[in-house]
Short mmCIF file of C-alpha atoms in Angstrom, two decimals:
data_model
loop_
_atom_site.label_atom_id
_atom_site.label_comp_id
_atom_site.label_asym_id
_atom_site.label_seq_id
_atom_site.Cartn_x
_atom_site.Cartn_y
_atom_site.Cartn_z
CA UNK A 9 27.78 8.99 -9.28
CA UNK A 10 27.86 7.96 -5.68
CA UNK A 11 30.85 6.23 -4.23
CA UNK A 12 30.51 2.90 -2.47
CA UNK A 13 29.12 2.99 1.03
CA UNK A 14 27.46 6.35 0.53
CA UNK A 15 23.71 6.59 1.01
CA UNK A 16 21.70 7.12 -2.15
CA UNK A 17 18.24 8.66 -2.15
CA UNK A 18 15.94 6.40 -4.11
CA UNK A 19 12.23 6.84 -4.60
CA UNK A 20 10.73 3.43 -5.32
CA UNK A 21 7.12 3.91 -4.23
CA UNK A 22 5.62 5.09 -7.50
CA UNK A 23 2.37 3.20 -6.92
CA UNK A 24 1.79 5.48 -3.91
CA UNK A 25 2.53 8.64 -5.84
CA UNK A 26 4.99 9.86 -8.43
CA UNK A 27 7.32 12.80 -8.66
CA UNK A 28 5.92 15.49 -10.95
CA UNK A 29 8.06 16.06 -14.03
CA UNK A 30 9.66 19.39 -14.86
CA UNK A 31 7.13 19.87 -17.63
CA UNK A 32 4.28 19.25 -15.17
CA UNK A 33 5.61 21.81 -12.69
CA UNK A 34 6.14 24.36 -15.46
CA UNK A 35 2.59 23.78 -16.68
CA UNK A 36 1.22 24.21 -13.16
CA UNK A 37 3.18 27.43 -12.77
CA UNK A 38 2.17 28.79 -16.13
CA UNK A 39 -1.55 28.19 -15.71
CA UNK A 40 -1.46 29.45 -12.12
CA UNK A 41 0.32 32.65 -13.06
CA UNK A 42 -0.81 33.41 -16.56
CA UNK A 43 -4.14 31.66 -17.12
CA UNK A 44 -5.87 32.29 -13.85
CA UNK A 45 -9.28 33.22 -15.24
CA UNK A 46 -12.43 31.36 -14.30
CA UNK A 47 -13.48 29.21 -17.27
CA UNK A 48 -17.10 30.11 -16.54
CA UNK A 49 -16.39 33.82 -17.09
CA UNK A 50 -17.41 35.25 -20.44
CA UNK A 51 -14.62 37.78 -20.90
CA UNK A 52 -11.40 36.88 -22.67
CA UNK A 53 -9.37 36.02 -19.55
CA UNK A 54 -12.01 33.43 -18.64
CA UNK A 55 -12.45 32.12 -22.15
CA UNK A 56 -8.72 31.55 -22.57
CA UNK A 57 -8.87 29.31 -19.52
CA UNK A 58 -11.96 27.61 -20.92
CA UNK A 59 -10.22 26.93 -24.22
CA UNK A 60 -7.21 25.49 -22.42
CA UNK A 61 -9.49 23.25 -20.39
CA UNK A 62 -11.19 21.90 -23.49
CA UNK A 63 -7.84 21.34 -25.14
CA UNK A 64 -6.74 19.24 -22.16
CA UNK A 65 -10.02 17.33 -22.24
CA UNK A 66 -9.51 16.50 -25.91
CA UNK A 67 -5.94 15.31 -25.39
CA UNK A 68 -6.77 13.11 -22.42
CA UNK A 69 -9.87 11.72 -24.15
CA UNK A 70 -7.78 10.80 -27.16
CA UNK A 71 -5.25 9.02 -24.97
CA UNK A 72 -7.88 6.68 -23.52
CA UNK A 73 -9.95 6.36 -26.67
CA UNK A 74 -13.12 8.25 -25.72
CA UNK A 75 -14.92 11.41 -26.85
CA UNK A 76 -14.09 14.66 -25.00
CA UNK A 77 -17.69 14.98 -23.85
CA UNK A 78 -17.41 11.60 -22.14
CA UNK A 79 -14.69 12.87 -19.79
CA UNK A 80 -15.33 14.63 -16.47
CA UNK A 81 -12.61 16.22 -14.38
CA UNK A 82 -12.66 15.28 -10.70
CA UNK A 83 -10.36 15.61 -7.71
CA UNK A 84 -8.80 12.20 -8.35
CA UNK A 85 -9.25 8.45 -8.27
CA UNK A 86 -11.30 8.22 -5.09
CA UNK A 87 -13.85 10.78 -6.21
CA UNK A 88 -14.11 9.20 -9.65
CA UNK A 89 -14.68 5.76 -8.12
CA UNK A 90 -17.31 7.12 -5.74
CA UNK A 91 -19.18 8.98 -8.43
CA UNK A 92 -19.10 6.12 -10.93
CA UNK A 93 -20.30 3.50 -8.48
CA UNK A 94 -22.97 5.61 -6.82
CA UNK A 95 -24.32 6.73 -10.18
CA UNK A 96 -24.48 3.21 -11.58
CA UNK A 97 -26.10 1.98 -8.36
CA UNK A 98 -28.82 4.65 -8.53
CA UNK A 99 -29.38 4.00 -12.23
CA UNK A 100 -29.72 0.32 -11.46
CA UNK A 101 -32.27 0.87 -8.70
CA UNK A 102 -34.49 2.78 -11.13
CA UNK A 103 -34.58 -0.36 -13.25
CA UNK A 104 -35.08 -2.73 -10.34
CA UNK A 105 -31.44 -3.87 -10.32
CA UNK A 106 -29.74 -4.07 -6.95
CA UNK A 107 -26.71 -6.29 -7.42
CA UNK A 108 -23.13 -5.08 -7.81
CA UNK A 109 -20.23 -7.34 -8.69
CA UNK A 110 -16.65 -6.45 -7.83
CA UNK A 111 -13.55 -8.22 -6.53
CA UNK A 112 -12.05 -8.83 -3.10
CA UNK A 113 -8.91 -6.80 -3.73
CA UNK A 114 -10.24 -3.52 -5.07
CA UNK A 115 -8.99 -0.23 -3.70
CA UNK A 116 -10.77 1.05 -0.58
CA UNK A 117 -12.25 3.86 -2.66
CA UNK A 118 -14.32 1.09 -4.27
CA UNK A 119 -14.73 -1.35 -1.38
CA UNK A 120 -15.90 1.22 1.17
CA UNK A 121 -18.50 2.61 -1.23
CA UNK A 122 -19.74 -0.92 -1.89
CA UNK A 123 -19.88 -1.59 1.84
CA UNK A 124 -22.15 1.42 2.26
CA UNK A 125 -24.34 0.36 -0.64
CA UNK A 126 -24.54 -3.09 0.95
CA UNK A 127 -25.93 -1.50 4.10
CA UNK A 128 -28.50 0.28 1.95
CA UNK A 129 -29.76 -3.05 0.63
CA UNK A 130 -27.61 -3.70 -2.43
CA UNK A 131 -26.38 -7.22 -2.92
CA UNK A 132 -22.59 -6.99 -3.20
CA UNK A 133 -20.76 -9.93 -4.76
CA UNK A 134 -16.96 -9.89 -4.51
CA UNK A 135 -15.27 -12.25 -6.94
CA UNK A 136 -12.18 -14.11 -5.73
CA UNK A 137 -8.79 -13.19 -7.16
CA UNK A 138 -7.02 -16.49 -6.51
CA UNK A 139 -3.39 -16.95 -5.60
CA UNK A 140 -2.20 -15.19 -8.73
CA UNK A 141 -4.29 -12.08 -8.13
CA UNK A 142 -6.41 -12.34 -11.26
CA UNK A 143 -10.20 -12.30 -11.58
CA UNK A 144 -11.57 -15.15 -13.71
CA UNK A 145 -13.93 -14.31 -16.56
CA UNK A 146 -15.91 -17.51 -15.86
CA UNK A 147 -16.57 -16.32 -12.31
CA UNK A 148 -18.08 -13.12 -13.63
CA UNK A 149 -20.07 -15.10 -16.18
CA UNK A 150 -21.49 -17.19 -13.32
CA UNK A 151 -22.25 -14.25 -11.04
CA UNK A 152 -23.78 -11.82 -13.51
CA UNK A 153 -27.56 -11.84 -13.92
CA UNK A 154 -30.48 -9.60 -14.83
CA UNK A 155 -30.41 -8.08 -11.34
CA UNK A 156 -26.86 -6.78 -11.85
CA UNK A 157 -26.59 -3.00 -11.95
CA UNK A 158 -22.81 -2.69 -12.15
CA UNK A 159 -19.58 -4.61 -12.45
CA UNK A 160 -16.50 -2.80 -11.14
CA UNK A 161 -13.09 -4.43 -11.45
CA UNK A 162 -9.78 -2.61 -11.26
CA UNK A 163 -7.52 -2.60 -14.34
CA UNK A 164 -4.37 -3.29 -12.33
CA UNK A 165 -3.94 -3.88 -8.64
CA UNK A 166 -2.13 -1.21 -6.65
CA UNK A 167 -0.22 -3.56 -4.36
CA UNK A 168 0.76 -6.55 -6.46
CA UNK A 169 0.32 -4.97 -9.89
CA UNK A 170 -1.63 -7.81 -11.47
CA UNK A 171 -3.48 -6.82 -14.64
CA UNK A 172 -7.07 -7.98 -15.00
CA UNK A 173 -8.64 -9.33 -18.20
CA UNK A 174 -10.54 -6.07 -18.68
CA UNK A 175 -11.53 -6.54 -22.30
CA UNK A 176 -13.00 -9.99 -21.65
CA UNK A 177 -14.75 -8.90 -18.44
CA UNK A 178 -16.16 -5.93 -20.33
CA UNK A 179 -17.34 -8.23 -23.08
CA UNK A 180 -19.34 -10.29 -20.58
CA UNK A 181 -20.92 -7.09 -19.22
CA UNK A 182 -21.74 -5.88 -22.70
CA UNK A 183 -23.48 -9.15 -23.53
CA UNK A 184 -25.57 -8.90 -20.36
CA UNK A 185 -26.18 -5.19 -20.83
CA UNK A 186 -24.54 -4.35 -17.51
CA UNK A 187 -22.48 -1.21 -16.88
CA UNK A 188 -18.76 -1.96 -16.52
CA UNK A 189 -16.56 0.37 -14.46
CA UNK A 190 -12.83 0.01 -13.96
CA UNK A 191 -10.58 1.75 -11.47
CA UNK A 192 -7.62 2.31 -13.80
CA UNK A 193 -5.72 4.57 -11.42
CA UNK A 194 -2.61 2.35 -11.50
CA UNK A 195 -2.87 1.59 -15.19
CA UNK A 196 -3.40 4.89 -17.02
CA UNK A 197 -0.05 6.24 -18.13
CA UNK A 198 1.58 2.84 -17.56
CA UNK A 199 -0.32 0.57 -19.95
CA UNK A 200 -2.08 1.22 -23.24
CA UNK A 201 -5.76 1.86 -22.48
CA UNK A 202 -8.59 2.16 -24.95
CA UNK A 203 -12.06 2.24 -23.43
CA UNK A 204 -13.85 1.37 -26.66
CA UNK A 205 -11.61 -1.56 -27.53
CA UNK A 206 -11.64 -2.80 -23.94
CA UNK A 207 -15.44 -2.59 -23.54
CA UNK A 208 -15.18 -0.13 -20.65
CA UNK A 209 -18.24 1.99 -19.79
CA UNK A 210 -16.72 3.98 -16.92
CA UNK A 211 -13.08 4.52 -15.97
CA UNK A 212 -11.36 6.33 -13.10
CA UNK A 213 -7.93 7.87 -13.43
CA UNK A 214 -5.68 9.99 -11.24
CA UNK A 215 -2.93 12.36 -12.38
CA UNK A 216 -0.47 11.91 -9.53
CA UNK A 217 0.04 8.27 -10.43
CA UNK A 218 1.62 9.25 -13.75
CA UNK A 219 3.82 12.15 -12.66
CA UNK A 220 1.01 14.69 -12.66
CA UNK A 221 -0.11 16.77 -9.69
CA UNK A 222 -2.18 15.54 -6.75
CA UNK A 223 -5.83 16.50 -6.35
CA UNK A 224 -6.78 16.07 -9.97
CA UNK A 225 -8.21 13.16 -11.92
CA UNK A 226 -10.94 12.24 -14.31
CA UNK A 227 -13.88 9.98 -14.83
CA UNK A 228 -14.79 8.64 -18.24
CA UNK A 229 -18.48 7.87 -18.62
CA UNK A 230 -19.78 6.40 -21.84
CA UNK A 231 -22.34 8.56 -23.60
CA UNK A 232 -25.85 7.52 -22.59
CA UNK A 233 -25.02 6.52 -19.01
CA UNK A 234 -26.55 8.96 -16.59
CA UNK A 235 -24.13 10.44 -14.08
CA UNK A 236 -25.16 11.82 -10.69
CA UNK A 237 -23.24 14.66 -9.15
CA UNK A 238 -21.75 14.16 -5.71
CA UNK A 239 -21.25 17.88 -5.12
CA UNK A 240 -24.07 20.36 -5.42
CA UNK A 241 -23.29 23.79 -6.82
CA UNK A 242 -22.48 25.38 -10.15
CA UNK A 243 -22.93 23.99 -13.63
CA UNK A 244 -19.30 23.02 -14.26
CA UNK A 245 -18.50 19.77 -16.05
CA UNK A 246 -21.88 19.70 -17.78
CA UNK A 247 -23.61 19.97 -14.40
CA UNK A 248 -21.99 16.79 -13.11
CA UNK A 249 -19.20 18.21 -10.99
CA UNK A 250 -19.69 21.56 -9.33
CA UNK A 251 -16.77 23.75 -8.33
CA UNK A 252 -14.48 26.05 -10.30
CA UNK A 253 -12.24 23.91 -12.44
CA UNK A 254 -8.68 23.31 -11.28
CA UNK A 255 -7.25 24.62 -14.54
CA UNK A 256 -3.54 24.38 -13.62
CA UNK A 257 -4.09 20.84 -12.32
CA UNK A 258 -6.05 19.80 -15.40
CA UNK A 259 -3.46 21.25 -17.78
CA UNK A 260 -0.64 19.62 -15.85
CA UNK A 261 -2.51 16.30 -15.89
CA UNK A 262 -2.81 16.50 -19.67
CA UNK A 263 0.88 17.35 -19.97
CA UNK A 264 1.79 14.46 -17.68
CA UNK A 265 -0.25 11.98 -19.70
CA UNK A 266 1.18 13.25 -23.00
CA UNK A 267 4.65 12.66 -21.59
CA UNK A 268 3.86 9.31 -19.98
CA UNK A 269 2.49 7.86 -23.20
CA UNK A 270 5.37 9.04 -25.35
CA UNK A 271 7.30 5.90 -26.34
CA UNK A 272 5.23 3.92 -23.87
CA UNK A 273 6.37 0.56 -25.23
CA UNK A 274 10.02 1.45 -24.68
CA UNK A 275 9.33 2.74 -21.19
CA UNK A 276 7.40 -0.40 -20.27
CA UNK A 277 10.25 -2.59 -21.45
CA UNK A 278 12.83 -0.46 -19.63
CA UNK A 279 10.92 -0.49 -16.34
CA UNK A 280 10.12 -4.21 -16.59
CA UNK A 281 13.82 -4.90 -17.08
CA UNK A 282 14.68 -2.94 -13.92
CA UNK A 283 11.96 -4.75 -12.01
CA UNK A 284 13.03 -8.18 -13.25
CA UNK A 285 16.67 -7.54 -12.34
CA UNK A 286 15.65 -6.53 -8.84
CA UNK A 287 13.30 -9.48 -8.53
CA UNK A 288 16.10 -11.84 -9.50
CA UNK A 289 18.38 -10.40 -6.83
CA UNK A 290 15.83 -10.18 -4.01
CA UNK A 291 14.52 -13.68 -4.73
CA UNK A 292 17.93 -14.95 -3.66
CA UNK A 293 17.03 -14.02 -0.08
CA UNK A 294 16.07 -17.32 1.57
CA UNK A 295 12.37 -17.77 2.36
CA UNK A 296 11.15 -14.98 0.16
CA UNK A 297 8.17 -15.12 -2.16
CA UNK A 298 7.13 -12.88 -5.04
CA UNK A 299 3.40 -12.18 -5.01
CA UNK A 300 0.95 -12.14 -7.88
CA UNK A 301 1.00 -13.47 -11.41
CA UNK A 302 4.51 -12.92 -12.74
CA UNK A 303 3.57 -12.65 -16.41
CA UNK A 304 0.64 -10.33 -16.06
CA UNK A 305 1.83 -7.47 -13.92
CA UNK A 306 2.38 -3.76 -14.23
CA UNK A 307 5.98 -3.40 -15.43
CA UNK A 308 7.08 -1.41 -12.38
CA UNK A 309 5.64 -3.39 -9.49
CA UNK A 310 7.44 -5.97 -7.41
CA UNK A 311 5.67 -7.27 -4.31
CA UNK A 312 7.73 -9.68 -2.27
CA UNK A 313 7.34 -11.25 1.18
CA UNK A 314 10.14 -12.18 3.56
CA UNK A 315 9.42 -14.73 6.24
CA UNK A 316 10.15 -13.88 9.86
CA UNK A 317 10.25 -10.09 9.51
CA UNK A 318 7.68 -7.35 9.94
CA UNK A 319 6.99 -4.85 7.20
CA UNK A 320 6.97 -1.54 9.02
CA UNK A 321 10.31 -2.19 10.67
CA UNK A 322 11.59 -3.28 7.27
CA UNK A 323 10.56 -0.08 5.55
CA UNK A 324 11.95 2.12 8.33
CA UNK A 325 15.35 0.45 7.97
CA UNK A 326 15.22 0.70 4.18
CA UNK A 327 14.30 4.37 4.66
CA UNK A 328 17.45 4.75 6.77
CA UNK A 329 19.33 3.40 3.77
CA UNK A 330 17.72 6.14 1.67
CA UNK A 331 15.19 3.90 -0.08
CA UNK A 332 11.45 4.69 -0.12
CA UNK A 333 9.26 1.60 -0.48
CA UNK A 334 6.01 0.47 1.12
CA UNK A 335 4.64 -2.52 2.96
CA UNK A 336 1.29 -4.22 3.43
CA UNK A 337 1.88 -4.92 7.10
CA UNK A 338 -0.77 -4.11 9.69
CA UNK A 339 1.43 -1.49 11.28
CA UNK A 340 1.50 0.53 8.10
CA UNK A 341 -2.26 0.33 7.67
CA UNK A 342 -3.13 1.36 11.20
CA UNK A 343 -5.11 -1.72 12.21
CA UNK A 344 -4.24 -5.25 13.23
CA UNK A 345 -4.87 -6.88 9.87
CA UNK A 346 -2.33 -6.78 7.09
CA UNK A 347 -3.28 -5.61 3.61
CA UNK A 348 -6.61 -6.93 2.33
CA UNK A 349 -4.96 -7.48 -1.05
CA UNK A 350 -2.39 -9.91 0.34
CA UNK A 351 -5.05 -11.72 2.36
CA UNK A 352 -7.24 -11.87 -0.79
CA UNK A 353 -4.52 -13.79 -2.64
CA UNK A 354 -4.46 -16.25 0.24
CA UNK A 355 -1.29 -15.25 2.06
CA UNK A 356 -1.25 -16.23 5.74
CA UNK A 357 -1.23 -13.25 8.12
CA UNK A 358 2.34 -13.79 9.30
CA UNK A 359 3.67 -13.70 5.73
CA UNK A 360 1.53 -10.74 4.71
CA UNK A 361 3.02 -8.75 7.60
CA UNK A 362 6.44 -9.16 6.00
CA UNK A 363 5.63 -7.79 2.56
CA UNK A 364 7.51 -5.15 0.64
CA UNK A 365 6.19 -3.35 -2.41
CA UNK A 366 8.75 -1.76 -4.69
CA UNK A 367 7.18 0.28 -7.48
CA UNK A 368 9.49 1.66 -10.11
CA UNK A 369 9.15 4.16 -12.92
CA UNK A 370 11.16 5.12 -15.98
CA UNK A 371 13.11 7.66 -13.93
CA UNK A 372 14.71 4.89 -11.86
CA UNK A 373 18.12 3.63 -12.98
CA UNK A 374 19.98 0.32 -12.96
CA UNK A 375 22.44 1.87 -10.51
CA UNK A 376 19.54 2.43 -8.11
CA UNK A 377 18.37 -1.15 -8.60
CA UNK A 378 21.84 -2.39 -7.69
CA UNK A 379 21.81 -0.23 -4.58
CA UNK A 380 18.39 -1.57 -3.53
CA UNK A 381 19.56 -5.12 -4.23
CA UNK A 382 22.59 -4.53 -1.98
CA UNK A 383 20.70 -2.96 0.88
CA UNK A 384 17.44 -4.86 1.22
CA UNK A 385 19.15 -8.18 2.08
CA UNK A 386 21.05 -6.39 4.87
CA UNK A 387 17.79 -5.05 6.29
CA UNK A 388 16.16 -8.49 6.19
CA UNK A 389 19.21 -10.06 7.81
CA UNK A 390 19.24 -7.46 10.57
CA UNK A 391 15.55 -7.94 11.36
CA UNK A 392 15.75 -11.71 11.22
CA UNK A 393 18.47 -11.66 13.87
CA UNK A 394 16.04 -9.75 16.08
CA UNK A 395 13.06 -11.95 15.31
CA UNK A 396 11.96 -14.74 17.67
CA UNK A 397 9.95 -16.23 14.79
CA UNK A 398 13.03 -16.49 12.63
CA UNK A 399 14.88 -18.21 15.48
CA UNK A 400 12.09 -20.76 15.82
CA UNK A 401 12.05 -21.31 12.07
CA UNK A 402 15.82 -21.82 12.04
CA UNK A 403 15.67 -24.28 14.92
CA UNK A 404 12.78 -26.18 13.34
CA UNK A 405 10.39 -25.33 16.18
CA UNK A 406 8.12 -23.70 13.64
CA UNK A 407 7.44 -24.72 10.08
CA UNK A 408 8.23 -22.47 7.17
CA UNK A 409 5.18 -21.20 5.35
CA UNK A 410 7.16 -20.04 2.31
CA UNK B 17 7.18 12.74 11.99
CA UNK B 18 5.52 9.52 13.05
CA UNK B 19 8.01 8.73 15.82
CA UNK B 20 10.06 10.69 18.34
CA UNK B 21 13.85 10.85 18.14
CA UNK B 22 14.00 8.53 21.17
CA UNK B 23 11.90 5.91 19.39
CA UNK B 24 14.12 6.13 16.33
CA UNK B 25 17.24 5.92 18.46
CA UNK B 26 16.07 2.72 20.19
CA UNK B 27 14.80 1.29 16.90
CA UNK B 28 18.07 1.98 15.10
CA UNK B 29 20.31 0.96 17.99
CA UNK B 30 18.32 -1.52 20.04
CA UNK B 31 19.72 -2.11 23.53
CA UNK B 32 19.77 -5.61 25.02
CA UNK B 33 18.77 -7.27 21.78
CA UNK B 34 19.51 -10.95 21.45
CA UNK B 35 19.09 -14.05 23.57
CA UNK B 36 20.49 -15.53 26.75
CA UNK B 37 21.37 -19.18 26.20
CA UNK B 38 21.19 -20.08 29.91
CA UNK B 39 18.33 -17.77 30.83
CA UNK B 40 16.67 -18.28 34.18
CA UNK B 41 13.32 -17.40 32.68
CA UNK B 42 11.76 -16.62 29.32
CA UNK B 43 8.50 -14.81 28.63
CA UNK B 44 6.80 -14.58 25.29
CA UNK B 45 3.63 -12.74 24.28
CA UNK B 46 1.81 -11.80 21.09
CA UNK B 47 1.31 -13.77 17.91
CA UNK B 48 2.47 -13.52 14.35
CA UNK B 49 -1.09 -13.17 13.13
CA UNK B 50 -1.50 -9.71 14.62
CA UNK B 51 2.06 -8.82 13.71
CA UNK B 52 3.88 -8.62 17.06
CA UNK B 53 5.78 -11.22 19.05
CA UNK B 54 8.07 -10.36 21.92
CA UNK B 55 10.33 -12.73 23.78
CA UNK B 56 12.17 -11.68 26.93
CA UNK B 57 15.11 -13.58 28.42
CA UNK B 58 16.05 -12.97 32.05
CA UNK B 59 19.08 -13.74 34.11
CA UNK B 60 18.20 -13.43 37.78
CA UNK B 61 20.41 -13.43 40.84
CA UNK B 62 19.04 -13.05 44.32
CA UNK B 63 15.77 -11.53 43.05
CA UNK B 64 17.65 -9.01 40.89
CA UNK B 65 17.55 -8.90 37.08
CA UNK B 66 21.25 -9.10 36.29
CA UNK B 67 20.80 -9.46 32.57
CA UNK B 68 17.94 -9.13 30.12
CA UNK B 69 17.66 -9.63 26.38
CA UNK B 70 14.80 -9.36 23.95
CA UNK B 71 13.82 -10.64 20.56
CA UNK B 72 10.96 -8.94 18.80
CA UNK B 73 9.05 -9.53 15.60
CA UNK B 74 7.16 -6.33 15.10
CA UNK B 75 7.07 -2.78 13.90
CA UNK B 76 9.49 0.03 14.72
CA UNK B 77 7.71 0.99 17.90
CA UNK B 78 7.57 -2.63 19.08
CA UNK B 79 11.35 -2.88 18.73
CA UNK B 80 11.92 0.52 20.37
CA UNK B 81 9.55 -0.29 23.26
CA UNK B 82 11.30 -3.62 23.82
CA UNK B 83 14.67 -1.92 23.87
CA UNK B 84 13.58 0.84 26.24
CA UNK B 85 11.74 -1.48 28.63
CA UNK B 86 14.71 -3.81 28.94
CA UNK B 87 16.92 -0.85 29.86
CA UNK B 88 14.39 0.26 32.46
CA UNK B 89 14.19 -3.05 34.30
CA UNK B 90 17.80 -4.17 34.04
CA UNK B 91 19.42 -4.18 37.49
CA UNK B 92 16.07 -3.86 39.22
CA UNK B 93 14.64 -6.22 41.83
CA UNK B 94 11.82 -8.36 40.46
CA UNK B 95 9.18 -6.61 42.57
CA UNK B 96 10.45 -3.26 41.26
CA UNK B 97 10.51 -4.51 37.69
CA UNK B 98 6.87 -5.55 38.00
CA UNK B 99 6.03 -1.91 38.79
CA UNK B 100 7.35 -0.67 35.43
CA UNK B 101 4.22 0.06 33.45
CA UNK B 102 3.69 0.43 29.74
CA UNK B 103 2.87 4.07 30.44
CA UNK B 104 6.33 4.60 31.88
CA UNK B 105 7.85 3.00 28.78
CA UNK B 106 5.81 5.27 26.51
CA UNK B 107 6.89 8.32 28.52
CA UNK B 108 10.52 7.27 28.40
CA UNK B 109 10.22 7.05 24.62
CA UNK B 110 8.78 10.59 24.49
CA UNK B 111 5.46 9.14 23.40
CA UNK B 112 4.16 6.67 20.85
CA UNK B 113 1.41 7.22 18.28
CA UNK B 114 -1.98 6.21 19.68
CA UNK B 115 -2.29 3.09 17.54
CA UNK B 116 1.16 1.93 18.67
CA UNK B 117 0.58 2.06 22.40
CA UNK B 118 -0.32 -1.63 22.32
CA UNK B 119 3.36 -2.35 21.54
CA UNK B 120 4.28 -0.98 24.97
CA UNK B 121 1.52 -3.05 26.57
CA UNK B 122 2.98 -6.15 24.95
CA UNK B 123 6.46 -5.53 26.29
CA UNK B 124 5.13 -4.96 29.82
CA UNK B 125 3.24 -8.25 29.50
CA UNK B 126 6.32 -10.05 28.17
CA UNK B 127 8.43 -8.95 31.14
CA UNK B 128 5.67 -9.94 33.58
CA UNK B 129 5.31 -13.26 31.83
CA UNK B 130 9.05 -13.92 32.18
CA UNK B 131 9.00 -13.00 35.88
CA UNK B 132 5.93 -15.16 36.49
CA UNK B 133 7.64 -18.05 34.74
CA UNK B 134 10.64 -17.53 36.97
CA UNK B 135 8.48 -17.55 40.10
CA UNK B 136 6.77 -20.73 38.97
CA UNK B 137 10.08 -22.46 38.32
CA UNK B 138 11.29 -21.40 41.77
CA UNK B 139 8.15 -22.81 43.36
CA UNK B 140 8.64 -26.06 41.49
CA UNK B 141 12.23 -26.23 42.72
CA UNK B 142 11.10 -25.65 46.29
CA UNK B 143 8.66 -28.50 46.03
#
């Protein structure tokens, strides 16, 4: 227990990365120390590692509802997205299909690949996500045609947390015989996922988003879809991903997912309750606005904008108070435009600059939420006093946008 | 670390922050769209900046650069103040990350804008 006035240390940026659990670290240690063999080696030390690897593959496959031989280990979400999209694009070209449908607020690991494919002659259609941050099934229905090689829509957005109607989008793809990929990096370990039930043909996941280690992830590819390798080399991962397998990482990823999905319903309810309590408190700050559909969000994500303040300054002051959160302001992204996600949901630039994303997990406590709720208003107040925009808003020289 | 200790110091404890109700001149640059607005208030007596305050909407380095620049020009003659470059502000802050240098450019522009506005108002008075 911390006494009043003392600084707490609170990690509330779980959409950026998560803290590995004790079990994950132990698993990493164990497989680094004890099971160091190369799974491609034929002697026992290698074959023990190989067996472990296949055990992990089976467990993870089961968790997302696919067959073990439909799962490929990669270095993480970005690699999985790249490989899925480039493979589907090449497969499409062979059949005279050169159109790819996605959405305006995908992760850059998707958008930048699509941009490159656009330069190579693919027609890229980005569906709108509207003010609530949700893709409409009708829009996909209208955009999809016999030229479409791939539809790629994220399961849940990384900044505002909105959950997409994956099953219905997948159903449209199925009907049109189009490959459906989803970047589920924010969703796996946080929501129930079943690729068969949700009509998903390809899915990207990343271990460090569910308390696993960094640098390890996986790509699910439905049997029958041809996958191209991005990395030339050995015959690992059924010739689709060269490079000696990261056995400790893979084992720790499997352990992390086992843990994350244990009592998932209870965890989701617990985290949503923390998030809702915080949302209630922070919404009391005048001229604030919660972003994204409120009923269809990842349980842990709260994205909120405060008028008249800038995000980077906001997160540096919250950091001083011991709280780690993130912002979609330009200054945090390194260019002059604020987050493409916030612009995609129609927020004006000046509001998007003042966004704060708080992403919680089941390790956060109500005591931490109370501390955040006490400190964030102080930070906003402090920055508003400094802000010429806030002064103009107060004096009526400028109109409120929120 | 992203920022130097100096930057953090000026960001955490900004000097000359606020407004001057009866300012002799005000300069404002930037826009909310790109994420930085700086407003400089000057009190001027006999060509000397006797008081200066700033208000800034912007990132940590924008606030720190505003704070540092106001300290550097306070008490200076206007012609001396005009010689204070963004480079000098960056150096005084022990450097800024490359993509934040524009914050120091903005504050130099804001001070120049305020001084220019002062000159214009003086000319108008003379007429």
